[in-house]
PDB file of C-alpha atoms in Angstrom:
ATOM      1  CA  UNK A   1     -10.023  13.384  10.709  1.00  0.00           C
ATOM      2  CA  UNK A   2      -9.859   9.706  12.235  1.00  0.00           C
ATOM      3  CA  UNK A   3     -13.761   9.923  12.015  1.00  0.00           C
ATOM      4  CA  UNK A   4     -14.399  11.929   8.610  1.00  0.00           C
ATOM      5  CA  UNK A   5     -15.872  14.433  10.412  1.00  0.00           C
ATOM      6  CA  UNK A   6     -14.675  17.343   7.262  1.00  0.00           C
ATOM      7  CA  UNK A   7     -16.789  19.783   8.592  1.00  0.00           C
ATOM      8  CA  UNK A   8     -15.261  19.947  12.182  1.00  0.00           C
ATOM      9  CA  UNK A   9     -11.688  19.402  10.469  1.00  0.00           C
ATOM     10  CA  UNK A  10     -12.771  22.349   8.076  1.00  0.00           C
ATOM     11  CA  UNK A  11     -13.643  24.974  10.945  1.00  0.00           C
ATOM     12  CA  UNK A  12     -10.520  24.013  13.338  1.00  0.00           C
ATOM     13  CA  UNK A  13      -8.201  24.163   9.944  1.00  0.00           C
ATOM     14  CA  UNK A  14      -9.934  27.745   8.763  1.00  0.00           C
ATOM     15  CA  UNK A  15      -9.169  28.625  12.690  1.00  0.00           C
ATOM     16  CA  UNK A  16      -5.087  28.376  11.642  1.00  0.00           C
ATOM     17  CA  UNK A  17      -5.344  24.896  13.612  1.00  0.00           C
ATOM     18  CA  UNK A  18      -1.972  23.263  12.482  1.00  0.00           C
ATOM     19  CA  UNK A  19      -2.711  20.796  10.014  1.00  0.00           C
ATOM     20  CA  UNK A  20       0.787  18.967  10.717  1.00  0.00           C
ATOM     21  CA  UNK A  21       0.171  18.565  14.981  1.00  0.00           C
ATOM     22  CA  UNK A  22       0.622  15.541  16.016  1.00  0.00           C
ATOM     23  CA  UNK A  23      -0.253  13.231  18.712  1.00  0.00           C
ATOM     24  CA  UNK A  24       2.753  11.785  21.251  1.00  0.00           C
ATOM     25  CA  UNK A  25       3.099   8.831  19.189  1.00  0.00           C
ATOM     26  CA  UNK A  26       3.231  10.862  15.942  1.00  0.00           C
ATOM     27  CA  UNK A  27       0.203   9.992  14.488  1.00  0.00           C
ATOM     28  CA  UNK A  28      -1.188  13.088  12.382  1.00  0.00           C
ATOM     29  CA  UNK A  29      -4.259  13.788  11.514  1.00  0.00           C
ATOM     30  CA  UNK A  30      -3.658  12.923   7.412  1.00  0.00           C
ATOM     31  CA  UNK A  31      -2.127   9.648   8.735  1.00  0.00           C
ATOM     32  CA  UNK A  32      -5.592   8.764  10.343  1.00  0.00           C
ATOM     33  CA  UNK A  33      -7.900  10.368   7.290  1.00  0.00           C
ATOM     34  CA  UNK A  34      -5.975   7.757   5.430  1.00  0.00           C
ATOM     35  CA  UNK A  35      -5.867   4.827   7.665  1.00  0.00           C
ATOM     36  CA  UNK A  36      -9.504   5.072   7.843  1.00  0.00           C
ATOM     37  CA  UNK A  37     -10.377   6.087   4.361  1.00  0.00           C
ATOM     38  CA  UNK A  38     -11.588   9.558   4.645  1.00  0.00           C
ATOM     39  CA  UNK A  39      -9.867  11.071   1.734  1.00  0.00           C
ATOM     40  CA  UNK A  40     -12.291  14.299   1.922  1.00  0.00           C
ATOM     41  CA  UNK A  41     -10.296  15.253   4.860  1.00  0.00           C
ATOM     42  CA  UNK A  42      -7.360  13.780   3.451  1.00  0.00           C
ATOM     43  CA  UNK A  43      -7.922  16.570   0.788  1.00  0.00           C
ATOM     44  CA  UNK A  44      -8.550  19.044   3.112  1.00  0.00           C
ATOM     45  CA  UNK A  45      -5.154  18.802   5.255  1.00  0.00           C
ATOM     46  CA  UNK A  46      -2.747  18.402   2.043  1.00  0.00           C
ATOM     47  CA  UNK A  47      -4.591  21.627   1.110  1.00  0.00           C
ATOM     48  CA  UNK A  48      -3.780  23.586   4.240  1.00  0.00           C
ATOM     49  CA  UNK A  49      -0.283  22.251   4.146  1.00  0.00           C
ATOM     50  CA  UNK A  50      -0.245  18.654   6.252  1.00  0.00           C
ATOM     51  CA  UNK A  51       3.278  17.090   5.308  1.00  0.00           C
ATOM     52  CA  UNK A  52       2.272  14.364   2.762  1.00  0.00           C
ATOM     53  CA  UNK A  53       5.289  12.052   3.857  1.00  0.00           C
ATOM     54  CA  UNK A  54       5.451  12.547   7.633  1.00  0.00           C
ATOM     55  CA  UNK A  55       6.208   9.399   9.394  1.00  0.00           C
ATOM     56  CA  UNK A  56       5.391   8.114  12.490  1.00  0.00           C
ATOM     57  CA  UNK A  57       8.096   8.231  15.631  1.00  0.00           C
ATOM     58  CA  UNK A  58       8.024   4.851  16.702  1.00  0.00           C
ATOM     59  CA  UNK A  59       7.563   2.667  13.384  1.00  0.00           C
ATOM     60  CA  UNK A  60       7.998   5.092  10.541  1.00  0.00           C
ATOM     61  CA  UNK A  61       4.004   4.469   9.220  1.00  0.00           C
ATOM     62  CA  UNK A  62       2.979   6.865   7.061  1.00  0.00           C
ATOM     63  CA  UNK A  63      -0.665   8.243   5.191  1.00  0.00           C
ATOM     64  CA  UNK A  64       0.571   5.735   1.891  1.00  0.00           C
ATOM     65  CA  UNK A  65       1.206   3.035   4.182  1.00  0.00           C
ATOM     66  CA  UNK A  66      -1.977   3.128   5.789  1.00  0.00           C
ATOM     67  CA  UNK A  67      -3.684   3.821   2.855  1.00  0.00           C
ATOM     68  CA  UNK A  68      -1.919   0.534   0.925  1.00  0.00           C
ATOM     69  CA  UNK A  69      -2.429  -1.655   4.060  1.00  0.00           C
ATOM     70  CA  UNK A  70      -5.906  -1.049   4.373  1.00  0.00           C
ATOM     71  CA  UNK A  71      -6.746  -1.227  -0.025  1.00  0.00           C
ATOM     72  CA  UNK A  72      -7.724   2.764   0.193  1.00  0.00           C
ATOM     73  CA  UNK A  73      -7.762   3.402  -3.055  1.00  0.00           C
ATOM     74  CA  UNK A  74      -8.795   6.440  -3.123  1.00  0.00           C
ATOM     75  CA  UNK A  75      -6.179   7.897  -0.212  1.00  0.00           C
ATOM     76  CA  UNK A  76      -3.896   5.938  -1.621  1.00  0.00           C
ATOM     77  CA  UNK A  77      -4.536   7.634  -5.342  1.00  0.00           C
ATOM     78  CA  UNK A  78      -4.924  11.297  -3.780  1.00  0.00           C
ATOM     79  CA  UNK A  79      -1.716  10.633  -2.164  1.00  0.00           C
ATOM     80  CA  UNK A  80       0.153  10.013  -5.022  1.00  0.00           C
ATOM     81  CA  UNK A  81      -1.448  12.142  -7.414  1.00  0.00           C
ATOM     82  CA  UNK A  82      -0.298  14.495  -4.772  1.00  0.00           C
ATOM     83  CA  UNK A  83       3.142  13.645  -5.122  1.00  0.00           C
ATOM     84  CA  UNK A  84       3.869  10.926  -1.889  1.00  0.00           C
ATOM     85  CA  UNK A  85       6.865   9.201  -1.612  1.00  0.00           C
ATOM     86  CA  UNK A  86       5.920   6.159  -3.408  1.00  0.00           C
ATOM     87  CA  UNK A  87       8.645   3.870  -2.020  1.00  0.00           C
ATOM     88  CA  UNK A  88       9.258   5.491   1.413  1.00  0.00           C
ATOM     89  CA  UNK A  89       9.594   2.379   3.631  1.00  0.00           C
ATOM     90  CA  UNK A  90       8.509   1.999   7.513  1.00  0.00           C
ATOM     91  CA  UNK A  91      11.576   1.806   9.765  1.00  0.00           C
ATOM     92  CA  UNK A  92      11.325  -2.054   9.317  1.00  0.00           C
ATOM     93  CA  UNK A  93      11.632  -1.249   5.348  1.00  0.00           C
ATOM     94  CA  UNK A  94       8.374  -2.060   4.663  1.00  0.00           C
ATOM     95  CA  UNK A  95       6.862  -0.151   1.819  1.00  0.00           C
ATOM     96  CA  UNK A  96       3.967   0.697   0.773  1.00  0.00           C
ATOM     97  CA  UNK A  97       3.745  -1.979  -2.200  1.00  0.00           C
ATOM     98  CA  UNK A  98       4.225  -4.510  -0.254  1.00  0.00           C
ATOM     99  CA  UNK A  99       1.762  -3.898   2.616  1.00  0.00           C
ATOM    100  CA  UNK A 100      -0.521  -3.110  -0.159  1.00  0.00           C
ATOM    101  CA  UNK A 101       0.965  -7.014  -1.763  1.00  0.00           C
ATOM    102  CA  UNK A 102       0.466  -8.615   2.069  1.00  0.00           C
ATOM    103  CA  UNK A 103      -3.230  -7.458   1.858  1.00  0.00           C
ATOM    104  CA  UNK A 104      -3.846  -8.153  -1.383  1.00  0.00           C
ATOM    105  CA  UNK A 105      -5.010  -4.508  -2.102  1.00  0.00           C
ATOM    106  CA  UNK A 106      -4.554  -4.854  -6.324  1.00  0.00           C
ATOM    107  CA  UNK A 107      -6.277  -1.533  -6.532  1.00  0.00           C
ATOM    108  CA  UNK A 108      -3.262  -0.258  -4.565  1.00  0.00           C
ATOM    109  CA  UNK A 109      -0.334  -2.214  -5.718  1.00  0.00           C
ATOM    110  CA  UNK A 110      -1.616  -0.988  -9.446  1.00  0.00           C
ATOM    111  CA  UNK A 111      -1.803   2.680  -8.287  1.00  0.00           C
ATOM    112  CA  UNK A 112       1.479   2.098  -6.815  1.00  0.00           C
ATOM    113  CA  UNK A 113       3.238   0.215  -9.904  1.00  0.00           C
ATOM    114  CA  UNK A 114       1.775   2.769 -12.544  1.00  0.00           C
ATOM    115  CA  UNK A 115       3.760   5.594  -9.860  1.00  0.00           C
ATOM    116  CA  UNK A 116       6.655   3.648 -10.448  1.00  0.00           C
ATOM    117  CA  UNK A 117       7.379   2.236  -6.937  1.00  0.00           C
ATOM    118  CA  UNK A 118      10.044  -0.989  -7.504  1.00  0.00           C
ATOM    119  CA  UNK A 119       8.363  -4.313  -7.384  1.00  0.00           C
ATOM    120  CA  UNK A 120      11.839  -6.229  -6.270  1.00  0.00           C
ATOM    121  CA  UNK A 121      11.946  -4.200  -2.952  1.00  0.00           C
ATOM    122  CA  UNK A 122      12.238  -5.797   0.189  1.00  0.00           C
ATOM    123  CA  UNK A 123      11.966  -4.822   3.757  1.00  0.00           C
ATOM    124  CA  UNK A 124      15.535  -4.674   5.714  1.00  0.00           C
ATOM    125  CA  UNK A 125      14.733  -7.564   8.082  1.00  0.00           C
ATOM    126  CA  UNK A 126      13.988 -10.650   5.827  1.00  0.00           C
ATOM    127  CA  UNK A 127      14.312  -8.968   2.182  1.00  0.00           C
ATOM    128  CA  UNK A 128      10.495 -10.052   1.717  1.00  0.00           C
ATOM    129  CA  UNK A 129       9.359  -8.779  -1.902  1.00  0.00           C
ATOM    130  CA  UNK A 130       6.424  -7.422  -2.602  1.00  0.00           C
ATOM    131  CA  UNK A 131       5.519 -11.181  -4.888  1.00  0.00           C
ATOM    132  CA  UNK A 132       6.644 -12.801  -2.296  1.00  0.00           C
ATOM    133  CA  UNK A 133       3.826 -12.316   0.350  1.00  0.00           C
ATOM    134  CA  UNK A 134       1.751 -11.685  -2.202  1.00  0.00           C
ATOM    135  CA  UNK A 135       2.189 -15.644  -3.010  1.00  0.00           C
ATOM    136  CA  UNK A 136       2.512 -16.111   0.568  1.00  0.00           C
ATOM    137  CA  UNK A 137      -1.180 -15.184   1.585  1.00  0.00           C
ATOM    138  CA  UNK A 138      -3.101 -16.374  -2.361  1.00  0.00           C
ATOM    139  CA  UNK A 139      -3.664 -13.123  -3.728  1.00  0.00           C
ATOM    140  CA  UNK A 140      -3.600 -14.106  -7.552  1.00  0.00           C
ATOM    141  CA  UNK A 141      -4.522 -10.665  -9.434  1.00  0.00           C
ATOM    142  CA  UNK A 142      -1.189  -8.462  -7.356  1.00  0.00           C
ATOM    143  CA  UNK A 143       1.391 -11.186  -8.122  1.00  0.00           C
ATOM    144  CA  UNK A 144       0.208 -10.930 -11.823  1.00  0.00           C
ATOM    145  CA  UNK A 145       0.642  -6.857 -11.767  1.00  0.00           C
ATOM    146  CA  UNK A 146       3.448  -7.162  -9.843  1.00  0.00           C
ATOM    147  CA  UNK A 147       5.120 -10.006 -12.268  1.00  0.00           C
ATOM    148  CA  UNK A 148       3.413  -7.459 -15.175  1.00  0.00           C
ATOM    149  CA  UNK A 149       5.745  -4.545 -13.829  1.00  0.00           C
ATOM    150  CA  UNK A 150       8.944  -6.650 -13.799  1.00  0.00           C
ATOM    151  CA  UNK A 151       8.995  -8.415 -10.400  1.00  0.00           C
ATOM    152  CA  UNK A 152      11.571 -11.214 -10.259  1.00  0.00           C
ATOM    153  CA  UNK A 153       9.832 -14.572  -9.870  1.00  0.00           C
ATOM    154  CA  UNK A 154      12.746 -16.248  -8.193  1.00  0.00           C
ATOM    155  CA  UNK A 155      14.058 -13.624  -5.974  1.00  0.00           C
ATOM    156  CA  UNK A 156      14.518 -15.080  -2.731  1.00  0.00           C
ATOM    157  CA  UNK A 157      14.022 -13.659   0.631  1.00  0.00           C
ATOM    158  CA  UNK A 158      17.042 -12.615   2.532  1.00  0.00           C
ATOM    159  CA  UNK A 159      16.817 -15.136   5.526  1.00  0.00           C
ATOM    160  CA  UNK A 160      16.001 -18.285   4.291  1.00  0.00           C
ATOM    161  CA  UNK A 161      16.371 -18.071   0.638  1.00  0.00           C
ATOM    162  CA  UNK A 162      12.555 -18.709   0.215  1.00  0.00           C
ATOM    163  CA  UNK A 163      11.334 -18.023  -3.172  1.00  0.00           C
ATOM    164  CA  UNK A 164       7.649 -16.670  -3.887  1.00  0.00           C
ATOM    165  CA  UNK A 165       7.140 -19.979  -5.841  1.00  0.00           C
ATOM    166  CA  UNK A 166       7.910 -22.131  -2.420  1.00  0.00           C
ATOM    167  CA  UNK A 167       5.780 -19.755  -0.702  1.00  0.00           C
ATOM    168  CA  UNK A 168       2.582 -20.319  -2.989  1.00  0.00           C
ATOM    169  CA  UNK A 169       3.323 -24.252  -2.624  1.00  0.00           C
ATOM    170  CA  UNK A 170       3.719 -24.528   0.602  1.00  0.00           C
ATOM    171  CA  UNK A 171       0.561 -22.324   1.250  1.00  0.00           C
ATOM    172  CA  UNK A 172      -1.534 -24.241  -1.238  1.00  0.00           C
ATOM    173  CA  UNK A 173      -2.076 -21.334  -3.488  1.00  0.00           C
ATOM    174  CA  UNK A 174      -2.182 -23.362  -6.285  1.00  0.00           C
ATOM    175  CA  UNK A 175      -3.718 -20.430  -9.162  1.00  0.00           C
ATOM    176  CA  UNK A 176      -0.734 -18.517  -7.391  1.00  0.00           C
ATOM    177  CA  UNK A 177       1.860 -21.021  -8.749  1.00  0.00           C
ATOM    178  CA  UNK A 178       0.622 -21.369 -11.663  1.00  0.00           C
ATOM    179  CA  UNK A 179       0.351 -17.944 -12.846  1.00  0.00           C
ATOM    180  CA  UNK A 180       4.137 -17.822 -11.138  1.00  0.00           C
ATOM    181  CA  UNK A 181       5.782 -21.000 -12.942  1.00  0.00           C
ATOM    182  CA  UNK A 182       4.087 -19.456 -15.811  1.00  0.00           C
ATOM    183  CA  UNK A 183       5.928 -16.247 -16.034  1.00  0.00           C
ATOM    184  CA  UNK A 184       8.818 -18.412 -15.795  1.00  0.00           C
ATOM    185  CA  UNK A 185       9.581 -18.914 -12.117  1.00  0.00           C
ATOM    186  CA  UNK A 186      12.319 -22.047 -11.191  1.00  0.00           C
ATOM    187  CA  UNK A 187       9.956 -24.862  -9.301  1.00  0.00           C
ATOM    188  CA  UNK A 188      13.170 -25.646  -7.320  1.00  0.00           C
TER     189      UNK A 188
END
């Protein structure tokens, strides 16, 4: 399913292939169909069985998190339609909203919100929120969902004490801070 070949994935699945192997690494197949879009195969292995929240060994990526890091918005909808784990976090606590924040993927960070996944999560490391990086790399319309669903404007990251409002500044996302300072953010 890396290549959205459905028709090969369809005759090895109907052959009682295991729609849950996995390569050394742990990539699965539904991990790849969603990394690369393909949610026709995506489809196809949640309906023989694949495990819709597996996780890779070494980094804990899963089919949401590709699907959010890469704007799939369809994957990303069949997923959790399908019933993912909408705040399941990488082993570095990343989650899928904010990969699909650091991308600026709005399709997916709305898919994600209306799912209910927490907009004041951070990952472990740095406690970087979803509005955060967001700010951090311009991308106007998923800092206004996120602030929308009830992200805090002046949480601060974990490490430095950063705020997503020093982050737009410093970045010279000016739209960014505006939209922030006006949903009440502290410019200090």
């Amino acid at each position: 399913c890396q290549y959205g070949h459905q028709a090969c994935a369809t005759l090895l699945l109907n052959m009682n292939t295991d729609a849950n192997k996995q390569e050394t690494d742990g990539y699965s197949a539904l991990i790849w169909a969603c990394d690369n879009n393909h949610e026709s195969c995506a489809r196809l292995l949640l309906d023989k069985g694949a495990d819709i929240n597996h996780k890779r060994f070494n980094d804990g990526h899963s089919a949401l998190i590709g699907a959010c890091y890469s704007g799939h918005d369809a994957c990303a909808r069949l997923l959790l339609e399908t019933g993912a784990a909408k705040d399941q976090a990488r082993n570095d606590g990343v989650t899928p909203l904010l990969d699909a924040s650091f991308c600026g993927a709005a399709g997916c960070a709305r898919l994600l919100l209306a799912h209910g996944a927490d907009p004041n999560v951070g990952n472990k490391d740095e406690g970087t929120t979803p509005c955060y990086t967001a700010a951090q790399n311009g991308h106007k319309a998923v800092v206004e969902r996120l602030l929308a669903r009830g992200a805090d404007p002046n949480k601060p990251m974990t490490r430095d004490g950063s705020t997503p409002c020093n982050s737009a500044s410093q970045n010279g996302h000016v739209a960014v801070l505006e939209v922030l300072l006006a949903c009440g953010a502290d410019p200090d």
